[in-house]
PDB file of C-alpha atoms in Angstrom:
ATOM      1  CA  UNK Y   1      -1.437  19.393   8.317  1.00  0.00           C
ATOM      2  CA  UNK Y   2       1.737  19.533  10.394  1.00  0.00           C
ATOM      3  CA  UNK Y   3      -0.318  20.146  13.554  1.00  0.00           C
ATOM      4  CA  UNK Y   4      -2.416  17.045  12.866  1.00  0.00           C
ATOM      5  CA  UNK Y   5       0.742  14.997  12.364  1.00  0.00           C
ATOM      6  CA  UNK Y   6       1.981  16.029  15.811  1.00  0.00           C
ATOM      7  CA  UNK Y   7      -1.381  14.994  17.269  1.00  0.00           C
ATOM      8  CA  UNK Y   8      -1.280  11.571  15.606  1.00  0.00           C
ATOM      9  CA  UNK Y   9       2.325  10.985  16.648  1.00  0.00           C
ATOM     10  CA  UNK Y  10       1.505  12.000  20.205  1.00  0.00           C
ATOM     11  CA  UNK Y  11      -1.364   9.529  20.303  1.00  0.00           C
ATOM     12  CA  UNK Y  12       0.936   6.712  19.243  1.00  0.00           C
ATOM     13  CA  UNK Y  13       3.746   7.622  21.615  1.00  0.00           C
ATOM     14  CA  UNK Y  14       1.475   8.172  24.594  1.00  0.00           C
ATOM     15  CA  UNK Y  15      -0.316   4.837  24.123  1.00  0.00           C
ATOM     16  CA  UNK Y  16       0.755   2.039  26.482  1.00  0.00           C
ATOM     17  CA  UNK Y  17       3.841   0.488  24.900  1.00  0.00           C
ATOM     18  CA  UNK Y  18       3.894  -3.220  24.132  1.00  0.00           C
ATOM     19  CA  UNK Y  19       6.822  -4.159  26.365  1.00  0.00           C
ATOM     20  CA  UNK Y  20       9.755  -5.582  24.470  1.00  0.00           C
ATOM     21  CA  UNK Y  21      10.581  -8.048  27.231  1.00  0.00           C
ATOM     22  CA  UNK Y  22       7.113  -9.567  26.817  1.00  0.00           C
ATOM     23  CA  UNK Y  23       7.253  -9.994  23.065  1.00  0.00           C
ATOM     24  CA  UNK Y  24       9.984  -8.515  20.897  1.00  0.00           C
ATOM     25  CA  UNK Y  25      13.087  -9.049  23.004  1.00  0.00           C
ATOM     26  CA  UNK Y  26      15.444 -11.427  21.225  1.00  0.00           C
ATOM     27  CA  UNK Y  27      13.127 -11.670  18.210  1.00  0.00           C
ATOM     28  CA  UNK Y  28      14.514  -8.883  15.990  1.00  0.00           C
ATOM     29  CA  UNK Y  29      17.478  -8.998  13.623  1.00  0.00           C
ATOM     30  CA  UNK Y  30      19.376  -6.587  15.870  1.00  0.00           C
ATOM     31  CA  UNK Y  31      18.699  -6.691  19.602  1.00  0.00           C
ATOM     32  CA  UNK Y  32      16.860  -3.564  20.718  1.00  0.00           C
ATOM     33  CA  UNK Y  33      16.275  -2.358  17.158  1.00  0.00           C
ATOM     34  CA  UNK Y  34      13.289  -2.845  14.867  1.00  0.00           C
ATOM     35  CA  UNK Y  35      14.351  -2.939  11.200  1.00  0.00           C
ATOM     36  CA  UNK Y  36      11.574  -1.828   8.856  1.00  0.00           C
ATOM     37  CA  UNK Y  37      11.825  -1.964   5.070  1.00  0.00           C
ATOM     38  CA  UNK Y  38       9.975  -0.022   2.411  1.00  0.00           C
ATOM     39  CA  UNK Y  39      10.301   0.543  -1.328  1.00  0.00           C
ATOM     40  CA  UNK Y  40      13.129   2.280  -3.134  1.00  0.00           C
ATOM     41  CA  UNK Y  41      11.899   4.858  -3.811  1.00  0.00           C
ATOM     42  CA  UNK Y  42       8.815   5.143  -1.613  1.00  0.00           C
ATOM     43  CA  UNK Y  43       6.163   7.490  -2.925  1.00  0.00           C
ATOM     44  CA  UNK Y  44       3.655   9.941  -1.493  1.00  0.00           C
ATOM     45  CA  UNK Y  45       1.112   9.542   0.086  1.00  0.00           C
ATOM     46  CA  UNK Y  46       2.674   6.386   1.559  1.00  0.00           C
ATOM     47  CA  UNK Y  47       5.971   8.083   2.459  1.00  0.00           C
ATOM     48  CA  UNK Y  48       6.590  11.812   2.249  1.00  0.00           C
ATOM     49  CA  UNK Y  49       9.687  12.920   0.297  1.00  0.00           C
ATOM     50  CA  UNK Y  50      11.016   9.310   0.233  1.00  0.00           C
ATOM     51  CA  UNK Y  51      12.076   9.768   3.870  1.00  0.00           C
ATOM     52  CA  UNK Y  52      10.354   7.070   5.989  1.00  0.00           C
ATOM     53  CA  UNK Y  53      12.391   7.876   9.104  1.00  0.00           C
ATOM     54  CA  UNK Y  54      10.473  11.167   9.350  1.00  0.00           C
ATOM     55  CA  UNK Y  55       7.272   9.273  10.139  1.00  0.00           C
ATOM     56  CA  UNK Y  56       5.425  11.379   7.558  1.00  0.00           C
ATOM     57  CA  UNK Y  57       3.193   9.747   4.966  1.00  0.00           C
ATOM     58  CA  UNK Y  58       0.534   7.138   5.674  1.00  0.00           C
ATOM     59  CA  UNK Y  59       2.691   4.001   5.797  1.00  0.00           C
ATOM     60  CA  UNK Y  60       5.617   5.730   7.497  1.00  0.00           C
ATOM     61  CA  UNK Y  61       3.286   7.023  10.209  1.00  0.00           C
ATOM     62  CA  UNK Y  62       1.614   3.627  10.644  1.00  0.00           C
ATOM     63  CA  UNK Y  63       4.977   1.868  10.927  1.00  0.00           C
ATOM     64  CA  UNK Y  64       6.282   4.305  13.537  1.00  0.00           C
ATOM     65  CA  UNK Y  65       3.064   4.044  15.543  1.00  0.00           C
ATOM     66  CA  UNK Y  66       3.253   0.239  15.501  1.00  0.00           C
ATOM     67  CA  UNK Y  67       6.913   0.376  16.564  1.00  0.00           C
ATOM     68  CA  UNK Y  68       5.989   2.680  19.455  1.00  0.00           C
ATOM     69  CA  UNK Y  69       3.290   0.286  20.635  1.00  0.00           C
ATOM     70  CA  UNK Y  70       5.840  -2.531  20.498  1.00  0.00           C
ATOM     71  CA  UNK Y  71       8.107  -0.541  22.810  1.00  0.00           C
ATOM     72  CA  UNK Y  72      10.608   0.821  20.277  1.00  0.00           C
ATOM     73  CA  UNK Y  73      11.508   4.481  20.600  1.00  0.00           C
ATOM     74  CA  UNK Y  74      12.042   6.388  17.316  1.00  0.00           C
ATOM     75  CA  UNK Y  75      15.847   6.092  17.589  1.00  0.00           C
ATOM     76  CA  UNK Y  76      15.474   2.296  17.896  1.00  0.00           C
ATOM     77  CA  UNK Y  77      13.751   2.054  14.490  1.00  0.00           C
ATOM     78  CA  UNK Y  78      16.065   1.452  11.540  1.00  0.00           C
ATOM     79  CA  UNK Y  79      14.773   1.829   7.988  1.00  0.00           C
ATOM     80  CA  UNK Y  80      16.074  -0.120   5.023  1.00  0.00           C
ATOM     81  CA  UNK Y  81      14.951  -0.675   1.436  1.00  0.00           C
ATOM     82  CA  UNK Y  82      13.649  -3.766  -0.327  1.00  0.00           C
ATOM     83  CA  UNK Y  83      12.167  -4.349  -3.756  1.00  0.00           C
ATOM     84  CA  UNK Y  84       8.563  -5.573  -3.897  1.00  0.00           C
ATOM     85  CA  UNK Y  85       9.516  -8.825  -5.661  1.00  0.00           C
ATOM     86  CA  UNK Y  86      12.382  -9.547  -3.263  1.00  0.00           C
ATOM     87  CA  UNK Y  87      10.187  -9.113  -0.206  1.00  0.00           C
ATOM     88  CA  UNK Y  88       7.442 -11.527  -1.270  1.00  0.00           C
ATOM     89  CA  UNK Y  89       9.854 -14.354  -2.086  1.00  0.00           C
ATOM     90  CA  UNK Y  90      10.261 -17.215   0.426  1.00  0.00           C
ATOM     91  CA  UNK Y  91      13.339 -17.360   2.626  1.00  0.00           C
ATOM     92  CA  UNK Y  92      15.226 -15.258   5.142  1.00  0.00           C
ATOM     93  CA  UNK Y  93      14.734 -11.482   5.177  1.00  0.00           C
ATOM     94  CA  UNK Y  94      17.102  -8.614   5.875  1.00  0.00           C
ATOM     95  CA  UNK Y  95      14.325  -6.760   7.693  1.00  0.00           C
ATOM     96  CA  UNK Y  96      11.998  -7.513  10.594  1.00  0.00           C
ATOM     97  CA  UNK Y  97       8.904  -6.136   8.875  1.00  0.00           C
ATOM     98  CA  UNK Y  98       8.228  -4.327   5.615  1.00  0.00           C
ATOM     99  CA  UNK Y  99       5.430  -2.013   4.583  1.00  0.00           C
ATOM    100  CA  UNK Y 100       4.947  -1.328   0.868  1.00  0.00           C
ATOM    101  CA  UNK Y 101       1.294  -1.789  -0.093  1.00  0.00           C
ATOM    102  CA  UNK Y 102       1.535  -5.577   0.065  1.00  0.00           C
ATOM    103  CA  UNK Y 103      -1.850  -7.123  -0.691  1.00  0.00           C
ATOM    104  CA  UNK Y 104      -2.656 -10.063   1.563  1.00  0.00           C
ATOM    105  CA  UNK Y 105      -3.328 -13.156  -0.560  1.00  0.00           C
ATOM    106  CA  UNK Y 106      -3.576 -16.869   0.291  1.00  0.00           C
ATOM    107  CA  UNK Y 107      -0.773 -17.663  -2.155  1.00  0.00           C
ATOM    108  CA  UNK Y 108       1.622 -15.212  -0.531  1.00  0.00           C
ATOM    109  CA  UNK Y 109       0.644 -16.380   2.945  1.00  0.00           C
ATOM    110  CA  UNK Y 110       2.093 -19.776   2.073  1.00  0.00           C
ATOM    111  CA  UNK Y 111       5.630 -18.330   2.011  1.00  0.00           C
ATOM    112  CA  UNK Y 112       5.511 -15.138   4.120  1.00  0.00           C
ATOM    113  CA  UNK Y 113       3.581 -13.819   7.124  1.00  0.00           C
ATOM    114  CA  UNK Y 114       1.289 -10.795   7.089  1.00  0.00           C
ATOM    115  CA  UNK Y 115      -0.033  -8.670   9.890  1.00  0.00           C
ATOM    116  CA  UNK Y 116      -3.734  -8.074  10.230  1.00  0.00           C
ATOM    117  CA  UNK Y 117      -4.791  -5.470   7.598  1.00  0.00           C
ATOM    118  CA  UNK Y 118      -3.898  -1.845   8.161  1.00  0.00           C
ATOM    119  CA  UNK Y 119      -5.684  -0.547   5.042  1.00  0.00           C
ATOM    120  CA  UNK Y 120      -8.475  -1.663   2.724  1.00  0.00           C
ATOM    121  CA  UNK Y 121      -8.208   0.129  -0.581  1.00  0.00           C
ATOM    122  CA  UNK Y 122     -10.609   1.202  -3.238  1.00  0.00           C
ATOM    123  CA  UNK Y 123      -9.256   0.477  -6.721  1.00  0.00           C
ATOM    124  CA  UNK Y 124      -9.006   3.271  -9.278  1.00  0.00           C
ATOM    125  CA  UNK Y 125      -8.760   3.345 -13.064  1.00  0.00           C
ATOM    126  CA  UNK Y 126      -5.710   5.310 -14.175  1.00  0.00           C
ATOM    127  CA  UNK Y 127      -5.782   6.498 -17.764  1.00  0.00           C
ATOM    128  CA  UNK Y 128      -4.888   9.570 -19.817  1.00  0.00           C
ATOM    129  CA  UNK Y 129      -6.984  12.535 -20.843  1.00  0.00           C
ATOM    130  CA  UNK Y 130      -6.568  11.565 -24.501  1.00  0.00           C
ATOM    131  CA  UNK Y 131      -8.261   8.208 -23.804  1.00  0.00           C
ATOM    132  CA  UNK Y 132     -11.122  10.040 -22.088  1.00  0.00           C
ATOM    133  CA  UNK Y 133     -11.359  12.489 -24.982  1.00  0.00           C
ATOM    134  CA  UNK Y 134     -11.659   9.486 -27.314  1.00  0.00           C
ATOM    135  CA  UNK Y 135     -14.808   8.380 -25.525  1.00  0.00           C
ATOM    136  CA  UNK Y 136     -13.818   6.299 -22.464  1.00  0.00           C
ATOM    137  CA  UNK Y 137     -16.439   6.574 -19.726  1.00  0.00           C
ATOM    138  CA  UNK Y 138     -16.778   5.531 -16.097  1.00  0.00           C
ATOM    139  CA  UNK Y 139     -18.992   2.564 -16.957  1.00  0.00           C
ATOM    140  CA  UNK Y 140     -18.243  -1.158 -17.070  1.00  0.00           C
ATOM    141  CA  UNK Y 141     -19.328  -1.405 -20.708  1.00  0.00           C
ATOM    142  CA  UNK Y 142     -16.792   1.251 -21.651  1.00  0.00           C
ATOM    143  CA  UNK Y 143     -14.001  -0.176 -19.508  1.00  0.00           C
ATOM    144  CA  UNK Y 144     -14.361  -3.626 -21.072  1.00  0.00           C
ATOM    145  CA  UNK Y 145     -13.334  -2.239 -24.474  1.00  0.00           C
ATOM    146  CA  UNK Y 146     -10.076  -0.629 -23.302  1.00  0.00           C
ATOM    147  CA  UNK Y 147      -6.576  -2.058 -23.655  1.00  0.00           C
ATOM    148  CA  UNK Y 148      -5.321  -2.758 -20.135  1.00  0.00           C
ATOM    149  CA  UNK Y 149      -1.898  -3.154 -18.612  1.00  0.00           C
ATOM    150  CA  UNK Y 150      -0.851  -4.598 -15.253  1.00  0.00           C
ATOM    151  CA  UNK Y 151       2.164  -5.453 -13.134  1.00  0.00           C
ATOM    152  CA  UNK Y 152       2.288  -9.239 -13.454  1.00  0.00           C
ATOM    153  CA  UNK Y 153       3.515  -9.557  -9.847  1.00  0.00           C
ATOM    154  CA  UNK Y 154       0.565  -7.820  -8.189  1.00  0.00           C
ATOM    155  CA  UNK Y 155      -3.102  -8.562  -7.531  1.00  0.00           C
ATOM    156  CA  UNK Y 156      -4.140  -6.148 -10.305  1.00  0.00           C
ATOM    157  CA  UNK Y 157      -4.418  -8.972 -12.864  1.00  0.00           C
ATOM    158  CA  UNK Y 158      -6.942 -10.934 -10.804  1.00  0.00           C
ATOM    159  CA  UNK Y 159      -8.835  -7.795  -9.819  1.00  0.00           C
ATOM    160  CA  UNK Y 160      -9.159  -6.788 -13.471  1.00  0.00           C
ATOM    161  CA  UNK Y 161     -10.878 -10.088 -14.175  1.00  0.00           C
ATOM    162  CA  UNK Y 162     -13.043  -9.767 -11.074  1.00  0.00           C
ATOM    163  CA  UNK Y 163     -14.109  -6.146 -11.419  1.00  0.00           C
ATOM    164  CA  UNK Y 164     -14.024  -5.481 -15.176  1.00  0.00           C
ATOM    165  CA  UNK Y 165     -13.506  -8.664 -17.260  1.00  0.00           C
ATOM    166  CA  UNK Y 166     -12.088  -6.786 -20.284  1.00  0.00           C
ATOM    167  CA  UNK Y 167     -12.649  -8.130 -23.778  1.00  0.00           C
ATOM    168  CA  UNK Y 168      -8.923  -8.780 -24.225  1.00  0.00           C
ATOM    169  CA  UNK Y 169      -6.419  -9.889 -21.612  1.00  0.00           C
ATOM    170  CA  UNK Y 170      -4.130  -7.271 -20.093  1.00  0.00           C
ATOM    171  CA  UNK Y 171      -0.585  -6.679 -21.279  1.00  0.00           C
ATOM    172  CA  UNK Y 172       1.727  -7.713 -18.450  1.00  0.00           C
ATOM    173  CA  UNK Y 173       4.787  -5.810 -17.255  1.00  0.00           C
ATOM    174  CA  UNK Y 174       7.582  -6.273 -14.730  1.00  0.00           C
ATOM    175  CA  UNK Y 175       6.562  -3.424 -12.440  1.00  0.00           C
ATOM    176  CA  UNK Y 176       4.322  -0.388 -12.183  1.00  0.00           C
ATOM    177  CA  UNK Y 177       6.995   1.874 -13.659  1.00  0.00           C
ATOM    178  CA  UNK Y 178       6.764  -0.143 -16.869  1.00  0.00           C
ATOM    179  CA  UNK Y 179       2.961   0.023 -16.727  1.00  0.00           C
ATOM    180  CA  UNK Y 180       2.904   3.817 -16.576  1.00  0.00           C
ATOM    181  CA  UNK Y 181       5.591   4.039 -19.278  1.00  0.00           C
ATOM    182  CA  UNK Y 182       3.460   1.836 -21.554  1.00  0.00           C
ATOM    183  CA  UNK Y 183       0.480   4.100 -20.931  1.00  0.00           C
ATOM    184  CA  UNK Y 184       2.535   7.176 -21.723  1.00  0.00           C
ATOM    185  CA  UNK Y 185       3.695   5.520 -24.952  1.00  0.00           C
ATOM    186  CA  UNK Y 186       0.119   4.720 -25.955  1.00  0.00           C
ATOM    187  CA  UNK Y 187       0.582   0.945 -25.764  1.00  0.00           C
ATOM    188  CA  UNK Y 188      -2.234   0.577 -23.223  1.00  0.00           C
ATOM    189  CA  UNK Y 189      -5.252   2.674 -22.322  1.00  0.00           C
ATOM    190  CA  UNK Y 190      -5.653   2.051 -18.614  1.00  0.00           C
ATOM    191  CA  UNK Y 191      -4.480   0.244 -15.483  1.00  0.00           C
ATOM    192  CA  UNK Y 192      -5.851  -0.495 -12.007  1.00  0.00           C
ATOM    193  CA  UNK Y 193      -4.088   0.870  -8.926  1.00  0.00           C
ATOM    194  CA  UNK Y 194      -5.035   1.375  -5.321  1.00  0.00           C
ATOM    195  CA  UNK Y 195      -6.656   4.786  -5.110  1.00  0.00           C
ATOM    196  CA  UNK Y 196      -3.912   6.735  -3.264  1.00  0.00           C
ATOM    197  CA  UNK Y 197      -1.220   5.447  -5.652  1.00  0.00           C
ATOM    198  CA  UNK Y 198      -3.397   6.238  -8.663  1.00  0.00           C
ATOM    199  CA  UNK Y 199      -3.886   9.798  -7.416  1.00  0.00           C
ATOM    200  CA  UNK Y 200      -0.130  10.255  -7.096  1.00  0.00           C
ATOM    201  CA  UNK Y 201       0.616   8.751 -10.509  1.00  0.00           C
ATOM    202  CA  UNK Y 202      -1.987  10.891 -12.244  1.00  0.00           C
ATOM    203  CA  UNK Y 203      -0.770  14.085 -10.602  1.00  0.00           C
ATOM    204  CA  UNK Y 204       3.002  13.613 -10.611  1.00  0.00           C
ATOM    205  CA  UNK Y 205       4.257  10.739 -12.761  1.00  0.00           C
ATOM    206  CA  UNK Y 206       2.024  10.386 -15.815  1.00  0.00           C
ATOM    207  CA  UNK Y 207       1.773  13.389 -18.134  1.00  0.00           C
ATOM    208  CA  UNK Y 208      -1.859  13.900 -19.126  1.00  0.00           C
ATOM    209  CA  UNK Y 209      -2.818  11.366 -16.440  1.00  0.00           C
ATOM    210  CA  UNK Y 210      -6.335  11.270 -15.058  1.00  0.00           C
ATOM    211  CA  UNK Y 211      -8.544   9.013 -12.960  1.00  0.00           C
ATOM    212  CA  UNK Y 212     -11.579   7.737 -14.829  1.00  0.00           C
ATOM    213  CA  UNK Y 213     -13.246   6.337 -11.719  1.00  0.00           C
ATOM    214  CA  UNK Y 214     -13.007   4.023  -8.733  1.00  0.00           C
ATOM    215  CA  UNK Y 215     -14.359   0.745  -7.425  1.00  0.00           C
ATOM    216  CA  UNK Y 216     -15.094   1.014  -3.684  1.00  0.00           C
ATOM    217  CA  UNK Y 217     -13.672  -1.831  -1.598  1.00  0.00           C
ATOM    218  CA  UNK Y 218     -17.124  -3.351  -1.085  1.00  0.00           C
ATOM    219  CA  UNK Y 219     -17.537  -3.902  -4.832  1.00  0.00           C
ATOM    220  CA  UNK Y 220     -15.482  -7.087  -4.703  1.00  0.00           C
ATOM    221  CA  UNK Y 221     -15.711 -10.235  -2.603  1.00  0.00           C
ATOM    222  CA  UNK Y 222     -11.932 -10.052  -2.115  1.00  0.00           C
ATOM    223  CA  UNK Y 223     -11.084  -6.405  -1.396  1.00  0.00           C
ATOM    224  CA  UNK Y 224      -7.464  -5.354  -1.621  1.00  0.00           C
ATOM    225  CA  UNK Y 225      -6.213  -5.343   1.971  1.00  0.00           C
ATOM    226  CA  UNK Y 226      -2.662  -4.307   2.836  1.00  0.00           C
ATOM    227  CA  UNK Y 227      -0.636  -5.978   5.583  1.00  0.00           C
ATOM    228  CA  UNK Y 228       2.866  -5.575   6.962  1.00  0.00           C
ATOM    229  CA  UNK Y 229       5.003  -8.432   5.646  1.00  0.00           C
ATOM    230  CA  UNK Y 230       7.390 -10.612   7.662  1.00  0.00           C
ATOM    231  CA  UNK Y 231       9.348 -13.796   7.116  1.00  0.00           C
ATOM    232  CA  UNK Y 232       7.320 -16.999   7.249  1.00  0.00           C
ATOM    233  CA  UNK Y 233       6.478 -18.040  10.824  1.00  0.00           C
ATOM    234  CA  UNK Y 234       7.973 -14.822  12.161  1.00  0.00           C
ATOM    235  CA  UNK Y 235       7.945 -14.666  15.988  1.00  0.00           C
ATOM    236  CA  UNK Y 236       7.161 -10.955  15.633  1.00  0.00           C
ATOM    237  CA  UNK Y 237       3.746 -11.493  14.058  1.00  0.00           C
ATOM    238  CA  UNK Y 238       1.852 -11.626  17.400  1.00  0.00           C
ATOM    239  CA  UNK Y 239       3.667  -8.461  18.508  1.00  0.00           C
ATOM    240  CA  UNK Y 240       2.870  -6.595  15.294  1.00  0.00           C
ATOM    241  CA  UNK Y 241      -0.764  -7.733  15.293  1.00  0.00           C
ATOM    242  CA  UNK Y 242      -1.266  -6.673  18.920  1.00  0.00           C
ATOM    243  CA  UNK Y 243       0.333  -3.279  18.309  1.00  0.00           C
ATOM    244  CA  UNK Y 244      -1.743  -2.696  15.172  1.00  0.00           C
ATOM    245  CA  UNK Y 245      -4.957  -3.813  16.865  1.00  0.00           C
ATOM    246  CA  UNK Y 246      -4.304  -1.245  19.587  1.00  0.00           C
ATOM    247  CA  UNK Y 247      -4.022   1.476  16.921  1.00  0.00           C
ATOM    248  CA  UNK Y 248      -7.348   0.323  15.474  1.00  0.00           C
ATOM    249  CA  UNK Y 249      -9.090   0.180  18.833  1.00  0.00           C
ATOM    250  CA  UNK Y 250      -7.966   3.584  20.105  1.00  0.00           C
ATOM    251  CA  UNK Y 251      -8.668   5.411  16.826  1.00  0.00           C
ATOM    252  CA  UNK Y 252      -5.047   6.227  15.990  1.00  0.00           C
ATOM    253  CA  UNK Y 253      -5.076   4.296  12.705  1.00  0.00           C
ATOM    254  CA  UNK Y 254      -8.229   6.088  11.569  1.00  0.00           C
ATOM    255  CA  UNK Y 255      -6.651   9.444  12.447  1.00  0.00           C
ATOM    256  CA  UNK Y 256      -3.522   8.634  10.433  1.00  0.00           C
ATOM    257  CA  UNK Y 257      -5.656   7.560   7.470  1.00  0.00           C
ATOM    258  CA  UNK Y 258      -7.705  10.752   7.642  1.00  0.00           C
ATOM    259  CA  UNK Y 259      -4.558  12.859   7.681  1.00  0.00           C
ATOM    260  CA  UNK Y 260      -2.641  11.265   4.842  1.00  0.00           C
ATOM    261  CA  UNK Y 261      -5.306   9.718   2.623  1.00  0.00           C
ATOM    262  CA  UNK Y 262      -8.111  12.251   2.865  1.00  0.00           C
ATOM    263  CA  UNK Y 263      -7.473  13.260  -0.757  1.00  0.00           C
ATOM    264  CA  UNK Y 264      -8.856   9.896  -1.876  1.00  0.00           C
ATOM    265  CA  UNK Y 265     -12.369  11.321  -2.134  1.00  0.00           C
ATOM    266  CA  UNK Y 266     -14.066  12.968  -5.089  1.00  0.00           C
ATOM    267  CA  UNK Y 267     -13.165  10.307  -7.693  1.00  0.00           C
ATOM    268  CA  UNK Y 268     -16.360   9.119  -9.459  1.00  0.00           C
ATOM    269  CA  UNK Y 269     -17.611   5.622  -8.750  1.00  0.00           C
ATOM    270  CA  UNK Y 270     -17.716   3.219 -11.727  1.00  0.00           C
ATOM    271  CA  UNK Y 271     -21.341   2.503 -12.678  1.00  0.00           C
TER     272      UNK Y 271
END
């Protein structure tokens, strides 16, 4: 895996840089430096070992590759931390861009800017083995009968209605930490997460956690697409979009996704 990381990084660094004097010069918080925010903590597979400056993990690698295409060398990239709720609020930001699995929605686009999508996620059903042992199955009829929980600040609430339409409304929580705690306490049976996050939570965070199944991105008319977030009307948006489009066109983004998210296969599809 380390060898593949070097290959991906080399692709990004050898690609023609998006010259700062054509786009980013004078547009960043600190001249000559690109300040990128992520969560605190940031979890695998998005960031490896909560160390985004290493460039390891899917989002860390994407961010560094975008920075390189914008003309910022690794030592000109400064990482900071921002909560999810803080980042999506209107107003000035203490970062140039942030990457933290932000779903692009029309409502959010009214107060912040997003890049073009860098990832379109399947959605997975996180539950516990005890719920499965009690009869839960990877079918819509079964899922409708479960007690669901969701982070009230994310798109999971709307996607639950779109994909599952459970018999009772979900219990809402302040963040995903509270959601997983409620599941561990037996207050809820299941929750929807993007597939890579669900894999991590089931393997590391939630005792007895398991994935019941997944909804591929094409199962909904509004798939969950992640974009890098910036302040509203950010002058950096054209720079970020151009840099990201270059990664798409030359295959670098696909290579990064293969490296860091290849474990997102093998989860049964909801029938």
